[in-house]
Coordinates of C-alpha atoms in Angstrom, one line a residue:
M88 CA 48.3 68.1 147.5
L89 CA 46.7 65.3 147.9
V90 CA 47.6 62.4 150.9
D91 CA 49.4 60.8 148.7
G92 CA 51.9 63.6 147.5
T93 CA 50.4 63.1 143.6
P94 CA 48.5 66.7 142.6
P95 CA 45.3 67.3 142.5
T96 CA 43.3 66.8 139.2
S97 CA 40.1 68.5 137.7
S98 CA 38.4 65.0 139.1
S99 CA 39.6 65.6 142.6
I100 CA 38.8 69.4 142.8
L101 CA 35.4 69.0 143.3
V102 CA 35.8 65.6 145.2
L103 CA 35.8 67.3 149.1
P104 CA 32.4 69.1 148.5
T105 CA 31.1 65.5 147.1
I106 CA 32.3 64.0 150.8
L107 CA 30.1 66.9 152.3
C108 CA 27.5 66.2 150.7
H109 CA 27.5 63.2 152.0
L110 CA 28.5 63.0 155.4
F111 CA 25.9 66.1 156.4
D112 CA 23.1 64.3 154.0
A113 CA 22.1 67.2 152.4
C114 CA 22.7 66.6 149.0
S115 CA 20.1 66.5 146.7
R116 CA 17.4 64.0 146.8
G117 CA 15.9 64.9 143.1
A118 CA 17.2 64.1 139.5
P119 CA 20.7 63.9 138.8
P120 CA 22.0 68.0 137.5
T121 CA 22.7 67.9 133.6
I122 CA 24.5 69.9 131.3
Q123 CA 22.2 71.5 128.1
Q124 CA 23.9 71.7 125.1
P125 CA 25.2 73.1 123.4
S126 CA 27.2 74.4 126.1
M127 CA 31.0 75.3 126.1
S128 CA 30.9 75.7 122.8
S129 CA 34.2 76.4 121.4
A130 CA 35.8 79.7 120.3
V131 CA 37.9 81.5 118.2
A132 CA 39.0 84.6 119.6
L133 CA 41.7 86.8 118.3
L134 CA 44.3 89.1 120.5
G135 CA 43.4 90.8 122.6
Q136 CA 39.5 90.2 122.3
D137 CA 37.2 89.1 125.2
V138 CA 35.8 85.6 125.5
D139 CA 32.8 84.0 127.0
F140 CA 32.0 80.3 127.2
T141 CA 28.8 79.7 128.9
C142 CA 27.2 76.5 130.8
I143 CA 23.9 75.7 130.6
V144 CA 22.8 73.5 133.8
N145 CA 19.7 71.9 134.8
D146 CA 18.2 70.6 138.0
L147 CA 21.5 72.2 139.7
G148 CA 20.3 71.6 143.3
S149 CA 22.3 71.9 145.9
H150 CA 25.5 71.0 143.6
M151 CA 28.0 73.5 142.5
V152 CA 29.8 74.5 139.7
A153 CA 33.3 75.4 138.8
F154 CA 35.3 76.4 135.7
V155 CA 38.6 74.9 135.5
K156 CA 41.5 75.3 133.0
A157 CA 42.9 72.4 131.2
D158 CA 45.9 72.8 132.4
S159 CA 49.4 70.3 134.3
P160 CA 48.1 70.3 137.0
P161 CA 44.3 72.0 135.9
R162 CA 43.9 75.2 137.6
L163 CA 40.6 76.0 139.0
L164 CA 39.5 79.6 137.8
S165 CA 35.2 79.4 139.7
F166 CA 33.5 77.3 141.9
D167 CA 30.3 78.5 142.7
E168 CA 29.7 81.9 142.3
K169 CA 33.7 82.9 143.2
V170 CA 36.2 83.5 141.2
F171 CA 40.1 82.4 142.6
R172 CA 42.1 83.1 140.2
R173 CA 43.1 87.2 138.8
R174 CA 39.8 89.3 138.6
N175 CA 41.2 90.9 135.8
K176 CA 41.2 88.2 133.9
Y177 CA 38.1 86.4 134.4
E178 CA 35.0 86.7 135.0
L179 CA 32.0 85.0 136.8
K180 CA 28.2 86.1 136.1
P181 CA 26.6 83.3 137.8
R182 CA 22.2 82.0 137.5
I183 CA 21.2 84.4 134.4
G184 CA 19.1 83.8 131.7
D185 CA 15.2 83.0 132.0
L186 CA 15.9 80.4 133.9
H187 CA 18.6 81.1 136.4
N188 CA 21.0 78.4 135.0
E189 CA 23.1 79.7 132.9
W190 CA 27.4 80.4 134.3
V191 CA 29.2 82.8 132.0
L192 CA 32.6 82.5 132.5
T193 CA 34.4 85.8 130.3
I194 CA 38.3 85.5 129.6
K195 CA 39.2 89.4 129.1
N196 CA 41.9 90.1 126.4
V197 CA 43.1 86.6 125.1
Q198 CA 46.3 85.8 124.9
E199 CA 48.7 83.1 123.0
S200 CA 48.8 82.0 126.9
D201 CA 44.8 81.6 126.9
R202 CA 44.8 78.9 124.1
G203 CA 43.2 75.4 125.4
N204 CA 40.6 73.5 126.9
Y205 CA 38.2 75.0 129.4
S206 CA 35.2 72.8 131.1
C207 CA 32.3 73.3 133.2
Q208 CA 31.9 70.9 136.3
I209 CA 29.1 69.8 138.3
N210 CA 30.6 68.4 141.3
T211 CA 28.7 65.2 141.4
E212 CA 29.2 61.6 141.2
P213 CA 30.8 61.0 138.9
I214 CA 31.6 64.3 138.1
T215 CA 29.2 65.8 134.9
L216 CA 31.8 68.2 132.6
S217 CA 31.3 69.8 129.1
T218 CA 34.1 71.2 127.6
G219 CA 34.9 73.7 125.5
E220 CA 38.1 74.5 122.9
L221 CA 39.5 78.4 122.9
D222 CA 41.8 79.1 120.2
V223 CA 43.7 82.5 119.3
K224 CA 44.5 83.4 116.2
V225 CA 47.7 85.4 116.0
P226 CA 48.3 87.7 113.3
P227 CA 52.3 87.0 111.7
V228 CA 55.2 88.1 114.1
V229 CA 59.3 87.9 112.2
S230 CA 61.2 87.1 114.2
R231 CA 63.7 89.8 115.5
S232 CA 67.2 87.2 115.5
T233 CA 66.7 87.4 111.8
P234 CA 69.6 89.8 110.7
A235 CA 68.9 93.1 108.6
A236 CA 72.8 92.6 106.7
V237 CA 74.9 89.2 105.6
E238 CA 77.1 90.3 103.1
V239 CA 79.1 87.4 101.5
R240 CA 82.5 87.6 98.7
E241 CA 81.1 87.8 95.5
G242 CA 81.1 84.0 93.7
N243 CA 80.1 82.4 97.7
N244 CA 76.9 80.8 98.4
V245 CA 74.9 82.3 100.9
S246 CA 71.0 82.5 102.7
L247 CA 69.1 84.8 103.8
T248 CA 66.8 83.4 106.6
C249 CA 62.9 84.8 107.5
K250 CA 61.4 83.0 110.3
A251 CA 58.1 84.3 111.6
D252 CA 55.8 82.6 114.3
G253 CA 51.5 83.3 114.5
N254 CA 48.7 81.2 114.5
P255 CA 47.9 79.4 111.7
T256 CA 51.6 79.4 111.2
P257 CA 53.0 81.7 108.5
T258 CA 53.8 81.6 104.8
V259 CA 56.9 83.1 103.8
I260 CA 57.4 84.4 100.6
W261 CA 60.7 86.7 99.1
R262 CA 61.0 89.2 96.3
R263 CA 63.6 92.0 95.8
Q264 CA 63.1 95.5 96.7
D265 CA 64.2 97.2 93.3
R266 CA 61.6 94.5 91.9
Q267 CA 64.6 93.2 89.8
I268 CA 64.4 88.6 89.4
I269 CA 66.3 87.3 92.1
R270 CA 68.9 85.4 90.5
Y271 CA 69.2 81.6 92.5
N272 CA 72.2 80.7 90.1
G273 CA 74.5 82.5 89.4
A274 CA 73.9 86.4 87.5
T275 CA 71.9 85.0 84.9
G276 CA 70.7 81.3 86.2
F277 CA 67.4 80.9 86.5
G278 CA 64.9 83.0 88.8
A279 CA 61.9 84.4 89.6
S280 CA 59.9 87.8 91.0
V281 CA 59.0 85.8 93.9
F282 CA 59.6 82.8 96.3
H283 CA 58.3 80.7 98.2
G284 CA 59.6 80.0 101.8
P285 CA 61.7 81.1 104.9
V286 CA 65.3 79.9 103.5
L287 CA 66.0 81.8 100.0
H288 CA 69.1 80.1 98.5
L289 CA 71.6 81.8 96.8
T290 CA 74.5 80.2 94.8
K291 CA 77.5 81.7 93.4
V292 CA 76.2 85.2 94.2
S293 CA 77.6 87.7 91.7
R294 CA 77.3 91.7 92.0
K295 CA 74.1 92.1 90.4
H296 CA 72.2 90.1 93.4
M297 CA 72.9 93.1 95.8
S298 CA 69.9 94.4 97.0
E299 CA 67.3 94.8 99.7
Y300 CA 65.5 91.5 99.8
L301 CA 61.8 91.7 101.3
C302 CA 60.4 88.5 103.6
V303 CA 56.5 89.4 103.8
A304 CA 54.7 86.7 105.9
S305 CA 50.8 86.1 106.1
N306 CA 48.3 83.7 107.4
G307 CA 45.3 85.5 106.9
I308 CA 45.9 87.0 110.1
P309 CA 45.3 90.7 109.5
P310 CA 48.2 92.9 109.3
D311 CA 50.7 90.4 107.8
E312 CA 54.4 91.5 108.3
S313 CA 57.4 91.8 106.5
W314 CA 61.2 92.7 107.3
T315 CA 64.4 93.5 104.9
V316 CA 67.4 91.9 105.0
K317 CA 70.4 94.0 102.8
L318 CA 72.7 91.6 100.8
L319 CA 75.9 93.2 101.0
V320 CA 78.2 91.2 97.8
T321 CA 82.2 92.7 98.5
F322 CA 84.2 91.9 95.9
P323 CA 87.6 94.4 94.2
P324 CA 87.4 97.5 92.9
L325 CA 87.1 97.8 88.9
V326 CA 87.5 101.1 87.1
Q327 CA 87.2 102.7 83.9
A328 CA 88.0 105.3 82.3
Q329 CA 85.4 106.8 80.2
S330 CA 88.3 108.2 77.7
E331 CA 91.8 107.3 77.5
T332 CA 92.5 110.0 75.8
V333 CA 91.8 114.0 76.5
Q334 CA 93.3 116.7 74.3
A335 CA 93.4 120.4 76.6
S336 CA 95.4 123.3 75.0
V337 CA 97.3 126.1 77.2
G338 CA 94.5 127.8 79.5
S339 CA 91.6 126.0 78.8
M340 CA 89.6 123.4 81.0
A341 CA 90.3 119.4 81.0
R342 CA 88.2 116.9 82.5
M343 CA 89.1 113.4 83.1
V344 CA 86.4 111.1 84.1
C345 CA 86.4 107.2 85.7
T346 CA 83.9 104.9 86.9
T347 CA 84.5 102.5 89.9
E348 CA 82.3 99.4 90.5
A349 CA 83.0 98.5 93.7
W350 CA 82.0 97.0 97.5
P351 CA 82.7 98.2 99.8
R352 CA 82.5 101.4 98.0
P353 CA 86.0 102.1 97.6
E354 CA 89.2 104.9 98.5
M355 CA 89.7 106.7 95.5
G356 CA 92.6 108.7 93.8
W357 CA 94.1 110.7 91.4
E358 CA 98.0 110.3 90.3
K359 CA 99.9 111.9 87.4
D360 CA 103.0 110.4 86.9
G361 CA 102.6 108.1 89.2
E362 CA 102.4 111.3 92.1
P363 CA 99.9 111.4 93.6
V364 CA 97.4 114.8 92.5
Y365 CA 95.8 117.1 95.4
E366 CA 93.7 119.4 94.4
S367 CA 94.3 123.2 94.0
N368 CA 92.5 126.7 92.9
N369 CA 93.3 125.2 89.6
V370 CA 92.4 121.7 90.3
A371 CA 89.3 120.0 91.8
M372 CA 87.6 116.4 92.2
T373 CA 84.5 115.3 92.5
H374 CA 82.6 111.8 92.5
T375 CA 79.0 110.7 92.5
V376 CA 77.5 107.8 93.5
S377 CA 74.8 106.2 90.2
G378 CA 73.6 103.3 92.0
Q379 CA 73.6 100.7 94.3
Y380 CA 77.7 100.1 93.9
H381 CA 78.9 102.3 91.2
S382 CA 80.3 105.5 91.6
V383 CA 81.6 108.6 89.3
H384 CA 85.2 110.2 89.7
I385 CA 86.0 113.5 88.2
L386 CA 89.4 115.3 87.1
E387 CA 88.6 119.0 86.3
I388 CA 91.8 121.0 85.6
R389 CA 91.2 125.0 85.0
N390 CA 93.7 126.8 83.2
V391 CA 95.4 124.4 82.1
Q392 CA 98.7 125.2 81.5
S393 CA 101.8 122.6 80.1
S394 CA 103.1 121.3 83.4
H395 CA 99.5 119.6 83.1
F396 CA 100.1 117.4 80.1
G397 CA 101.1 113.8 81.0
V398 CA 100.1 110.8 81.9
Y399 CA 97.0 110.2 84.8
R400 CA 95.8 107.4 86.5
C401 CA 92.1 106.9 88.6
V402 CA 93.0 104.4 91.4
A403 CA 90.6 102.9 93.6
K404 CA 91.3 101.1 96.8
N405 CA 89.3 98.4 99.2
D406 CA 89.1 95.6 100.7
N407 CA 89.3 93.2 98.7
G408 CA 91.7 95.0 95.9
I409 CA 93.1 98.1 94.0
H410 CA 92.5 98.9 90.0
H411 CA 93.3 101.3 88.3
S412 CA 92.5 103.1 84.7
Q413 CA 94.3 105.6 82.8
V414 CA 94.0 108.4 81.2
T415 CA 96.3 110.9 79.0
L416 CA 95.9 114.6 78.7
N417 CA 97.7 116.0 75.2
Q418 CA 98.4 119.6 74.3
I419 CA 96.7 121.1 70.8
S420 CA 97.4 124.6 69.7
H421 CA 95.4 127.0 69.2
N422 CA 95.0 127.2 65.7
H423 CA 94.6 123.6 65.8
F424 CA 91.5 123.2 63.3
T425 CA 90.4 121.8 60.2
N426 CA 88.1 123.0 57.3
S427 CA 87.2 121.2 54.2
N428 CA 87.7 124.4 52.1
L429 CA 91.7 125.0 52.5
I430 CA 94.0 124.5 49.8
P431 CA 95.9 121.8 50.1
E432 CA 99.8 122.6 50.2
G433 CA 101.4 122.2 46.8
S434 CA 97.7 122.7 44.5
G435 CA 96.4 125.6 42.2
M436 CA 93.4 123.8 42.9
P437 CA 90.9 124.6 45.4
R438 CA 88.3 121.8 46.8
G439 CA 84.9 122.0 45.2
Y440 CA 86.0 123.1 41.7
S441 CA 83.8 121.4 38.4
E442 CA 85.4 120.6 35.0
D443 CA 81.8 122.7 34.6
D444 CA 83.7 125.9 35.3
E445 CA 86.9 125.2 33.9
A446 CA 85.2 125.1 30.7
D447 CA 82.8 128.8 31.3
E448 CA 86.4 130.8 32.5
E449 CA 88.0 129.1 28.9
E450 CA 85.4 130.7 26.5
D451 CA 85.2 133.7 27.9
N452 CA 88.7 134.1 27.7
L453 CA 88.7 133.1 23.7
E454 CA 87.1 136.5 23.8
N455 CA 89.5 138.5 24.7
Q456 CA 92.3 136.5 24.4
K457 CA 93.6 138.8 21.7
N458 CA 93.8 141.7 24.5
D459 CA 94.8 139.7 27.1
S460 CA 98.1 138.8 25.7
E461 CA 99.2 141.9 24.6
E462 CA 99.1 142.4 28.8
E463 CA 100.3 139.3 29.3
D464 CA 103.2 139.5 27.4
S465 CA 104.4 142.6 29.2
Q466 CA 103.5 141.0 33.1
S467 CA 105.2 138.3 34.7
P468 CA 103.9 135.4 34.8
P469 CA 100.5 135.6 36.9
Q470 CA 102.1 131.7 38.4
L471 CA 104.7 133.5 39.9
E472 CA 102.3 136.3 41.9
F473 CA 100.1 133.5 43.3
Y474 CA 103.4 131.4 43.9
S475 CA 104.1 133.8 45.6
Q476 CA 101.0 134.4 47.7
A477 CA 101.1 130.9 48.4
R478 CA 104.5 130.9 50.2
R479 CA 103.1 134.2 52.6
H480 CA 100.4 132.4 53.7
E481 CA 103.0 129.3 54.3
S482 CA 105.4 131.7 55.8
R483 CA 102.7 132.7 58.6
N484 CA 100.6 130.4 61.3
A485 CA 97.7 129.3 59.9
P486 CA 94.7 131.4 59.4
T487 CA 92.8 131.7 62.5
T488 CA 89.5 134.1 61.4
R489 CA 86.8 133.6 59.4
S490 CA 88.3 136.8 57.7
E491 CA 91.5 135.6 56.6
L492 CA 90.3 132.3 55.3
R493 CA 88.3 134.3 52.9
A494 CA 90.7 136.3 51.7
I495 CA 92.5 132.8 50.7
Q496 CA 89.8 131.5 49.0
V497 CA 89.3 134.3 46.8
D498 CA 92.8 134.6 45.4
S499 CA 92.6 130.9 44.7
A500 CA 89.4 131.0 43.3
S501 CA 91.7 133.1 40.1
F502 CA 94.4 131.0 40.1
P503 CA 92.9 128.9 37.6
S504 CA 91.8 131.8 34.8
L505 CA 95.2 133.3 35.0
L506 CA 96.5 129.4 34.3
L507 CA 94.6 129.0 31.3
I508 CA 95.2 132.3 30.2
T509 CA 99.1 131.4 30.3
I510 CA 98.5 128.0 28.7
I511 CA 96.6 130.0 25.7
Y512 CA 99.3 132.6 24.9
F513 CA 102.4 130.1 24.9
V514 CA 100.0 127.9 22.6
Y515 CA 98.9 130.7 20.3
H516 CA 102.7 132.3 20.3
G517 CA 104.7 129.6 20.4
F518 CA 107.0 128.9 23.0

């Protein structure tokens, strides 16, 4: 401190040597010292580099050289040939060069705090000085105060913030990690694949907004820095049955499937006739996650019994609500099937029989009608045999094998010719 209590300045620091010089008549009587240009050229450094400031002095004589950092108050770094600050930070090379008139100040391992103005000063009256600026380039750094996850209720608005520091000031862009369009207004509103700016505003958020959002900060100084913010959109469950009706026979296997949308992920369960369904040797419940908020839930019943038939519900519940979907398990017979060649009840004509087939058979039968008529007269009407055969089929279960079905088709195929012969017989002999 000075006598008046004011802090010392860069000028006052060098006043004392000047006063002493005049008191003892030790000042040089020659030309006053000067600082040759270019000296103290401004410098740009990357974080961690070393920087040199060079001061070229002519006609120094008995005067002295000092390096000062322009802080408040100013900091004297070196004077004459001595360093007054941390030696691991600053290094002085005095009186070098061909003319031994160069003073070089080295600032090691440059940090952001080293940014500012540095001056080379000579203790003349007034002070002779030259100033250079040090600019430190710093790659972008994303503030860790930026949250890594943000949760919002579906339908509300949300803002995602990415704070980044660096020199120069970084620019920030946003994009979705899944490369989908960023919708600014609702699930189908306008949007873009990239958003420019530190704050991303989303209105009327829907479940389709749920994703990881990547903010990337850059300022031309490598490396860029990125930060991921996960947007979680909460909403009540939505359950949908893959099929509302499932059919199975006793002893077979039945599978009922429900798909669910929900966040947070729901608690899932199955009910039958209002009662919970539990896993057992014959009952298995599985689920798979098929997306950010999608899941598939399967109820599988092996060796189905009569008690298993009924109405099932798959129920999903989370903090936002509860929802269910219904599946009915119906019983079908082992013999339940369809075949286009089966004979409908009450019909004597098999499917697929044409009028051309009937004409061909009529022509063949007319040639032998006399012989056939005598045989037909001694036998019971052929249609009675057919109906008798049909009744036998009706009295038992439907055919279950190919051989049984083929036998019925063969019997029915002979019926048209028998019926035609009978009609011709009665027409010929009279009723």
